[in-house]
Amino acid sequence: MAENIDAVKRCLRDFSQEARELYLNETVPYLEQPPSPLEFYREWIGPNKPCIIQNAFNHWPALSKWNPSYLREVVGSKVISVAVTPNGYADAVNGDHFVMPEERLMTFSSLLDVVEGKVASRGVFYVQKQCSNLTEELPELTEDVEADIPWMTEALGRLPDAVNFWLGEASAVTSMHKDHYENLYCVISGEKHFILLPPSDRPFVPYQLYQPAVYRHREDGDFDVVDVAGSDKVPWIPLDPLQPDLERYPDYSLACPLHVTVKAGEMLYLPSLWFHHVRQSHGCIAVNFWYDMEYDIKYNYFQMVDSLTEAVGLL
């Protein structure tokens, strides 16, 4: 039995190595302009490879309009949902819990007061609600961007499932995770810093089960971690790719993360099932488009690798 388990582990490690040798890039390539829908599907969506696309949304008014003064004038009085945490980590592992942020309702102007340092406040603030919050909470801003990305819509034959607006402090960090979406991430101002891992590196990415909880702000300014009663445990990645604990997770040393900075005016194509960790410059503004992935043979392969990794306890 032990020999069989070791053989499966070798196969999983070889699987990742062969992916890097056969088709993955050592860095994230840049495209100087948007490709045709057919080219994008053939070269990037089908092979499940990321790229940065330049000059893809130069025509958006948002690039020149979305500064604090404009946002205060147009949506300053709008009440939006803001994620607030004590340390900047929302939807992340904290001890033996998977902790979600406090969802605080506040006006957009109040958020800008915090981000611009005009008002002191405990905690780290981040607009990150991923339920098409641009169209649902800030429809006044939709005229400054496109409702979809036409060449992506044509390539996939469907409209995006969600269009999300992001704005936050530099301390706000998105812990490593994956999504079941084809993601076009457009930076309007500032910079986003991504750490990316392909699905083929799943054998080196640790998961554990955690009790779900939420942060709750106390009157004295500190935060409590409050269990979500009656909820099943959540599988999440405990590893911090900025400071990976290789003594605890030695197989992560076999992973080959890609580091990429997406600047204002640039679009990152983040393929479905890629693991990603995200940081940002202070006050960075971005909009992303989530297109549902195809649940095809690639998804089946990933599920098989995921199941085998868990079965042999590679991590």
Short mmCIF file of C-alpha atoms in Angstrom, two decimals:
data_model
loop_
_atom_site.label_atom_id
_atom_site.label_comp_id
_atom_site.label_asym_id
_atom_site.label_seq_id
_atom_site.Cartn_x
_atom_site.Cartn_y
_atom_site.Cartn_z
CA MET A 1 0.00 0.00 0.00
CA ALA A 2 2.80 2.45 0.90
CA GLU A 3 4.48 1.78 -2.46
CA ASN A 4 1.22 2.56 -4.28
CA ILE A 5 0.81 5.83 -2.40
CA ASP A 6 4.40 6.84 -3.20
CA ALA A 7 3.78 6.02 -6.86
CA VAL A 8 0.70 8.29 -6.96
CA LYS A 9 2.68 11.09 -5.28
CA ARG A 10 5.39 10.80 -7.94
CA CYS A 11 2.76 10.94 -10.68
CA LEU A 12 1.23 14.09 -9.21
CA ARG A 13 4.62 15.78 -8.97
CA ASP A 14 5.45 14.74 -12.54
CA PHE A 15 2.07 16.08 -13.66
CA SER A 16 2.97 19.56 -12.43
CA GLN A 17 6.47 19.44 -13.89
CA GLU A 18 5.23 18.31 -17.31
CA ALA A 19 2.69 21.16 -17.39
CA ARG A 20 5.50 23.68 -16.92
CA GLU A 21 7.64 22.00 -19.57
CA LEU A 22 4.88 21.58 -22.15
CA TYR A 23 2.80 24.76 -22.17
CA LEU A 24 3.03 27.08 -19.16
CA ASN A 25 4.98 30.34 -19.42
CA GLU A 26 7.71 31.26 -16.94
CA THR A 27 6.31 34.79 -16.75
CA VAL A 28 2.94 36.32 -17.55
CA PRO A 29 3.05 37.54 -21.18
CA TYR A 30 1.91 40.98 -22.30
CA LEU A 31 -0.39 41.58 -25.27
CA GLU A 32 -0.17 45.06 -26.76
CA GLN A 33 -3.84 45.07 -27.75
CA PRO A 34 -6.93 42.93 -27.33
CA PRO A 35 -6.92 39.81 -29.51
CA SER A 36 -9.77 38.64 -31.68
CA PRO A 37 -12.33 36.45 -29.90
CA LEU A 38 -11.15 33.34 -31.75
CA GLU A 39 -7.48 34.06 -31.05
CA PHE A 40 -8.18 34.69 -27.37
CA TYR A 41 -10.06 31.44 -27.02
CA ARG A 42 -7.40 29.42 -28.84
CA GLU A 43 -4.33 30.99 -27.27
CA TRP A 44 -5.45 31.75 -23.71
CA ILE A 45 -8.85 30.44 -22.59
CA GLY A 46 -8.47 26.95 -24.05
CA PRO A 47 -4.91 26.42 -22.75
CA ASN A 48 -5.88 28.06 -19.44
CA LYS A 49 -2.98 30.53 -19.43
CA PRO A 50 -2.90 34.06 -17.95
CA CYS A 51 -1.82 37.20 -19.79
CA ILE A 52 -1.84 40.98 -19.35
CA ILE A 53 -3.68 42.90 -22.06
CA GLN A 54 -2.73 46.50 -22.71
CA ASN A 55 -4.86 49.11 -24.49
CA ALA A 56 -7.99 47.06 -23.80
CA PHE A 57 -10.10 49.77 -22.17
CA ASN A 58 -8.41 53.06 -23.01
CA HIS A 59 -11.80 54.36 -24.16
CA TRP A 60 -13.41 54.00 -20.72
CA PRO A 61 -14.26 57.39 -19.14
CA ALA A 62 -13.45 55.81 -15.75
CA LEU A 63 -9.71 56.05 -16.45
CA SER A 64 -9.82 59.84 -16.40
CA LYS A 65 -12.88 60.43 -14.23
CA TRP A 66 -12.58 58.14 -11.22
CA ASN A 67 -10.78 60.31 -8.70
CA PRO A 68 -11.98 61.07 -5.15
CA SER A 69 -13.64 64.35 -6.14
CA TYR A 70 -15.66 62.75 -8.92
CA LEU A 71 -16.62 59.73 -6.83
CA ARG A 72 -17.78 61.96 -3.95
CA GLU A 73 -19.91 64.01 -6.35
CA VAL A 74 -21.52 61.06 -8.18
CA VAL A 75 -21.85 58.36 -5.51
CA GLY A 76 -20.74 60.04 -2.27
CA SER A 77 -24.14 59.68 -0.64
CA LYS A 78 -24.66 56.07 -1.74
CA VAL A 79 -24.62 53.47 1.04
CA ILE A 80 -22.34 50.57 0.13
CA SER A 81 -21.11 47.38 1.78
CA VAL A 82 -17.51 47.59 2.99
CA ALA A 83 -15.43 44.70 4.36
CA VAL A 84 -13.72 45.68 7.63
CA THR A 85 -11.06 43.55 9.35
CA PRO A 86 -8.52 44.18 12.12
CA ASN A 87 -5.53 43.09 10.00
CA GLY A 88 -6.52 43.47 6.34
CA TYR A 89 -7.17 39.76 5.81
CA ALA A 90 -10.77 39.07 4.84
CA ASP A 91 -11.91 35.54 4.04
CA ALA A 92 -8.72 34.10 5.46
CA VAL A 93 -7.39 31.67 8.03
CA ASN A 94 -6.87 33.03 11.53
CA GLY A 95 -5.75 30.33 13.96
CA ASP A 96 -8.24 27.49 13.73
CA HIS A 97 -10.94 29.64 12.06
CA PHE A 98 -11.79 30.76 8.56
CA VAL A 99 -12.77 34.35 9.29
CA MET A 100 -14.93 36.53 7.09
CA PRO A 101 -14.97 40.32 7.39
CA GLU A 102 -17.47 42.47 9.15
CA GLU A 103 -19.76 43.77 6.41
CA ARG A 104 -20.27 47.41 7.34
CA LEU A 105 -22.78 49.68 5.60
CA MET A 106 -21.46 53.19 5.10
CA THR A 107 -21.64 56.00 2.59
CA PHE A 108 -19.06 56.11 -0.15
CA SER A 109 -17.86 59.49 1.12
CA SER A 110 -17.28 58.01 4.58
CA LEU A 111 -15.16 55.27 3.02
CA LEU A 112 -13.13 57.84 1.10
CA ASP A 113 -12.58 59.78 4.34
CA VAL A 114 -10.94 56.67 5.80
CA VAL A 115 -8.90 55.82 2.70
CA GLU A 116 -7.67 59.41 2.32
CA GLY A 117 -6.73 59.60 6.00
CA LYS A 118 -9.22 62.35 6.80
CA VAL A 119 -10.86 60.21 9.49
CA ALA A 120 -9.04 57.84 11.84
CA SER A 121 -10.67 54.46 12.21
CA ARG A 122 -9.73 51.10 13.68
CA GLY A 123 -9.47 48.31 11.15
CA VAL A 124 -8.72 47.96 7.45
CA PHE A 125 -11.41 48.91 4.91
CA TYR A 126 -11.96 47.27 1.52
CA VAL A 127 -14.80 47.41 -1.00
CA GLN A 128 -14.71 43.79 -2.16
CA LYS A 129 -18.27 42.49 -2.19
CA GLN A 130 -18.28 40.02 -5.05
CA CYS A 131 -21.92 39.96 -6.10
CA SER A 132 -21.81 42.36 -9.04
CA ASN A 133 -21.58 45.23 -6.59
CA LEU A 134 -20.79 47.71 -9.37
CA THR A 135 -24.18 47.22 -11.00
CA GLU A 136 -26.10 46.52 -7.78
CA GLU A 137 -24.69 49.17 -5.42
CA LEU A 138 -23.08 51.74 -7.73
CA PRO A 139 -25.13 51.81 -10.95
CA GLU A 140 -24.31 55.51 -11.35
CA LEU A 141 -20.75 54.49 -12.30
CA THR A 142 -21.67 51.92 -14.94
CA GLU A 143 -21.77 54.52 -17.73
CA ASP A 144 -18.03 55.06 -17.19
CA VAL A 145 -17.17 51.45 -18.09
CA GLU A 146 -18.51 48.80 -20.44
CA ALA A 147 -21.24 46.40 -19.36
CA ASP A 148 -19.09 43.54 -20.64
CA ILE A 149 -15.89 42.93 -22.58
CA PRO A 150 -17.19 42.41 -26.14
CA TRP A 151 -14.42 40.14 -27.43
CA MET A 152 -14.60 37.97 -24.28
CA THR A 153 -18.39 37.79 -24.52
CA GLU A 154 -18.10 36.67 -28.13
CA ALA A 155 -15.33 34.19 -27.34
CA LEU A 156 -17.40 32.49 -24.63
CA GLY A 157 -20.86 33.07 -26.09
CA ARG A 158 -22.26 34.55 -22.88
CA LEU A 159 -22.36 37.71 -20.79
CA PRO A 160 -20.45 38.04 -17.50
CA ASP A 161 -22.05 36.64 -14.37
CA ALA A 162 -20.84 39.59 -12.29
CA VAL A 163 -19.10 42.95 -12.61
CA ASN A 164 -17.33 43.91 -9.39
CA PHE A 165 -15.88 47.18 -8.06
CA TRP A 166 -12.79 47.16 -5.82
CA LEU A 167 -11.35 49.97 -3.69
CA GLY A 168 -9.35 49.72 -0.52
CA GLU A 169 -6.35 50.37 1.64
CA ALA A 170 -2.88 48.99 0.98
CA SER A 171 -3.18 46.75 4.05
CA ALA A 172 -6.13 44.89 2.53
CA VAL A 173 -4.91 41.50 1.29
CA THR A 174 -6.78 38.75 -0.53
CA SER A 175 -5.58 35.38 0.75
CA MET A 176 -4.70 32.64 -1.70
CA HIS A 177 -7.72 30.93 -3.26
CA LYS A 178 -9.17 29.93 -6.63
CA ASP A 179 -12.40 30.79 -8.46
CA HIS A 180 -14.61 28.98 -10.94
CA TYR A 181 -14.61 31.98 -13.27
CA GLU A 182 -12.72 33.34 -16.25
CA ASN A 183 -11.64 36.64 -14.75
CA LEU A 184 -10.79 39.86 -16.59
CA TYR A 185 -9.32 42.20 -13.96
CA CYS A 186 -9.07 45.87 -15.03
CA VAL A 187 -7.00 48.28 -12.92
CA ILE A 188 -8.36 51.84 -13.14
CA SER A 189 -5.86 53.54 -10.81
CA GLY A 190 -2.91 52.38 -8.72
CA GLU A 191 -1.49 48.86 -8.95
CA LYS A 192 -2.47 45.30 -8.08
CA HIS A 193 0.16 42.72 -7.13
CA PHE A 194 -0.75 39.11 -7.91
CA ILE A 195 0.90 35.84 -6.97
CA LEU A 196 -0.39 33.14 -9.32
CA LEU A 197 -0.19 29.35 -9.27
CA PRO A 198 -1.56 27.12 -12.05
CA PRO A 199 -4.13 24.41 -11.28
CA SER A 200 -1.43 21.85 -12.05
CA ASP A 201 0.36 22.95 -8.86
CA ARG A 202 -2.59 21.78 -6.75
CA PRO A 203 -0.47 18.89 -5.29
CA PHE A 204 1.70 21.50 -3.55
CA VAL A 205 -1.09 23.75 -2.23
CA PRO A 206 -2.29 22.82 1.28
CA TYR A 207 -5.93 22.80 2.31
CA GLN A 208 -7.39 22.31 5.77
CA LEU A 209 -10.88 22.48 7.26
CA TYR A 210 -11.75 25.46 9.46
CA GLN A 211 -14.64 26.60 11.59
CA PRO A 212 -16.25 29.59 9.81
CA ALA A 213 -16.45 32.83 11.76
CA VAL A 214 -16.85 36.57 11.25
CA TYR A 215 -15.15 39.62 12.71
CA ARG A 216 -17.32 41.74 14.97
CA HIS A 217 -16.27 45.28 15.89
CA ARG A 218 -16.52 46.07 19.61
CA GLU A 219 -17.34 49.41 21.17
CA ASP A 220 -13.76 49.74 22.44
CA GLY A 221 -12.46 49.50 18.86
CA ASP A 222 -11.10 45.95 18.95
CA PHE A 223 -12.54 43.00 17.05
CA ASP A 224 -13.97 39.69 18.24
CA VAL A 225 -13.97 36.47 16.20
CA VAL A 226 -17.50 35.07 16.36
CA ASP A 227 -18.35 31.55 15.18
CA VAL A 228 -21.00 31.14 12.50
CA ALA A 229 -23.35 28.77 14.30
CA GLY A 230 -24.58 25.67 12.51
CA SER A 231 -22.15 25.98 9.59
CA ASP A 232 -20.04 23.20 8.13
CA LYS A 233 -16.28 23.57 8.24
CA VAL A 234 -14.72 25.42 5.30
CA PRO A 235 -11.77 24.09 3.27
CA TRP A 236 -9.21 26.87 2.85
CA ILE A 237 -5.52 27.41 2.14
CA PRO A 238 -3.56 28.22 5.32
CA LEU A 239 -0.30 29.02 3.53
CA ASP A 240 0.85 32.62 3.10
CA PRO A 241 2.81 32.78 -0.19
CA LEU A 242 4.59 35.93 1.03
CA GLN A 243 6.11 33.95 3.91
CA PRO A 244 5.51 30.24 3.21
CA ASP A 245 6.11 27.94 6.16
CA LEU A 246 8.15 25.29 4.37
CA GLU A 247 8.77 23.34 7.54
CA ARG A 248 5.04 22.77 7.86
CA TYR A 249 4.32 22.59 4.11
CA PRO A 250 7.55 21.35 2.50
CA ASP A 251 5.93 20.37 -0.80
CA TYR A 252 5.12 24.01 -1.52
CA SER A 253 8.82 24.39 -2.37
CA LEU A 254 7.99 22.45 -5.57
CA ALA A 255 5.46 25.07 -6.68
CA CYS A 256 6.49 27.77 -9.15
CA PRO A 257 4.50 30.93 -8.39
CA LEU A 258 4.29 33.74 -10.91
CA HIS A 259 4.55 37.31 -9.60
CA VAL A 260 2.91 40.01 -11.66
CA THR A 261 2.00 43.67 -11.14
CA VAL A 262 -1.00 45.00 -13.03
CA LYS A 263 -0.81 48.77 -13.51
CA ALA A 264 -3.46 51.36 -14.22
CA GLY A 265 -4.88 50.87 -17.71
CA GLU A 266 -3.89 47.19 -17.85
CA MET A 267 -6.13 44.12 -17.81
CA LEU A 268 -5.15 40.76 -16.33
CA TYR A 269 -6.74 37.65 -17.75
CA LEU A 270 -6.83 35.29 -14.76
CA PRO A 271 -8.00 31.87 -15.95
CA SER A 272 -10.44 29.73 -14.02
CA LEU A 273 -9.05 27.52 -11.23
CA TRP A 274 -5.74 29.41 -10.97
CA PHE A 275 -4.73 30.05 -7.38
CA HIS A 276 -4.13 33.71 -6.66
CA HIS A 277 -3.08 36.01 -3.81
CA VAL A 278 -3.63 39.76 -4.24
CA ARG A 279 -2.20 42.95 -2.75
CA GLN A 280 -2.60 46.54 -3.91
CA SER A 281 -1.34 50.07 -3.70
CA HIS A 282 -3.23 52.35 -1.34
CA GLY A 283 -6.55 53.51 -2.77
CA CYS A 284 -6.25 51.33 -5.85
CA ILE A 285 -9.47 51.14 -7.90
CA ALA A 286 -10.31 48.20 -10.13
CA VAL A 287 -13.24 46.59 -11.94
CA ASN A 288 -13.38 42.92 -12.82
CA PHE A 289 -15.64 40.81 -15.01
CA TRP A 290 -16.45 37.24 -13.97
CA TYR A 291 -17.47 34.89 -16.76
CA ASP A 292 -18.59 31.43 -15.71
CA MET A 293 -16.10 28.73 -16.70
CA GLU A 294 -16.78 25.76 -18.95
CA TYR A 295 -17.21 22.64 -16.85
CA ASP A 296 -15.40 20.54 -19.41
CA ILE A 297 -12.59 17.98 -19.39
CA LYS A 298 -10.17 20.50 -17.81
CA TYR A 299 -12.47 20.78 -14.83
CA ASN A 300 -12.69 16.98 -14.62
CA TYR A 301 -8.91 16.69 -14.66
CA PHE A 302 -8.58 19.28 -11.91
CA GLN A 303 -11.14 17.49 -9.76
CA MET A 304 -9.25 14.24 -10.21
CA VAL A 305 -5.91 15.81 -9.25
CA ASP A 306 -7.57 17.49 -6.29
CA SER A 307 -9.09 14.20 -5.11
CA LEU A 308 -5.84 12.26 -5.54
CA THR A 309 -3.89 14.93 -3.66
CA GLU A 310 -6.30 14.64 -0.75
CA ALA A 311 -6.38 10.84 -0.91
CA VAL A 312 -2.61 10.34 -0.67
CA GLY A 313 -2.12 13.18 1.80
CA LEU A 314 0.52 14.86 -0.31
CA LEU A 315 0.17 17.91 1.92
#
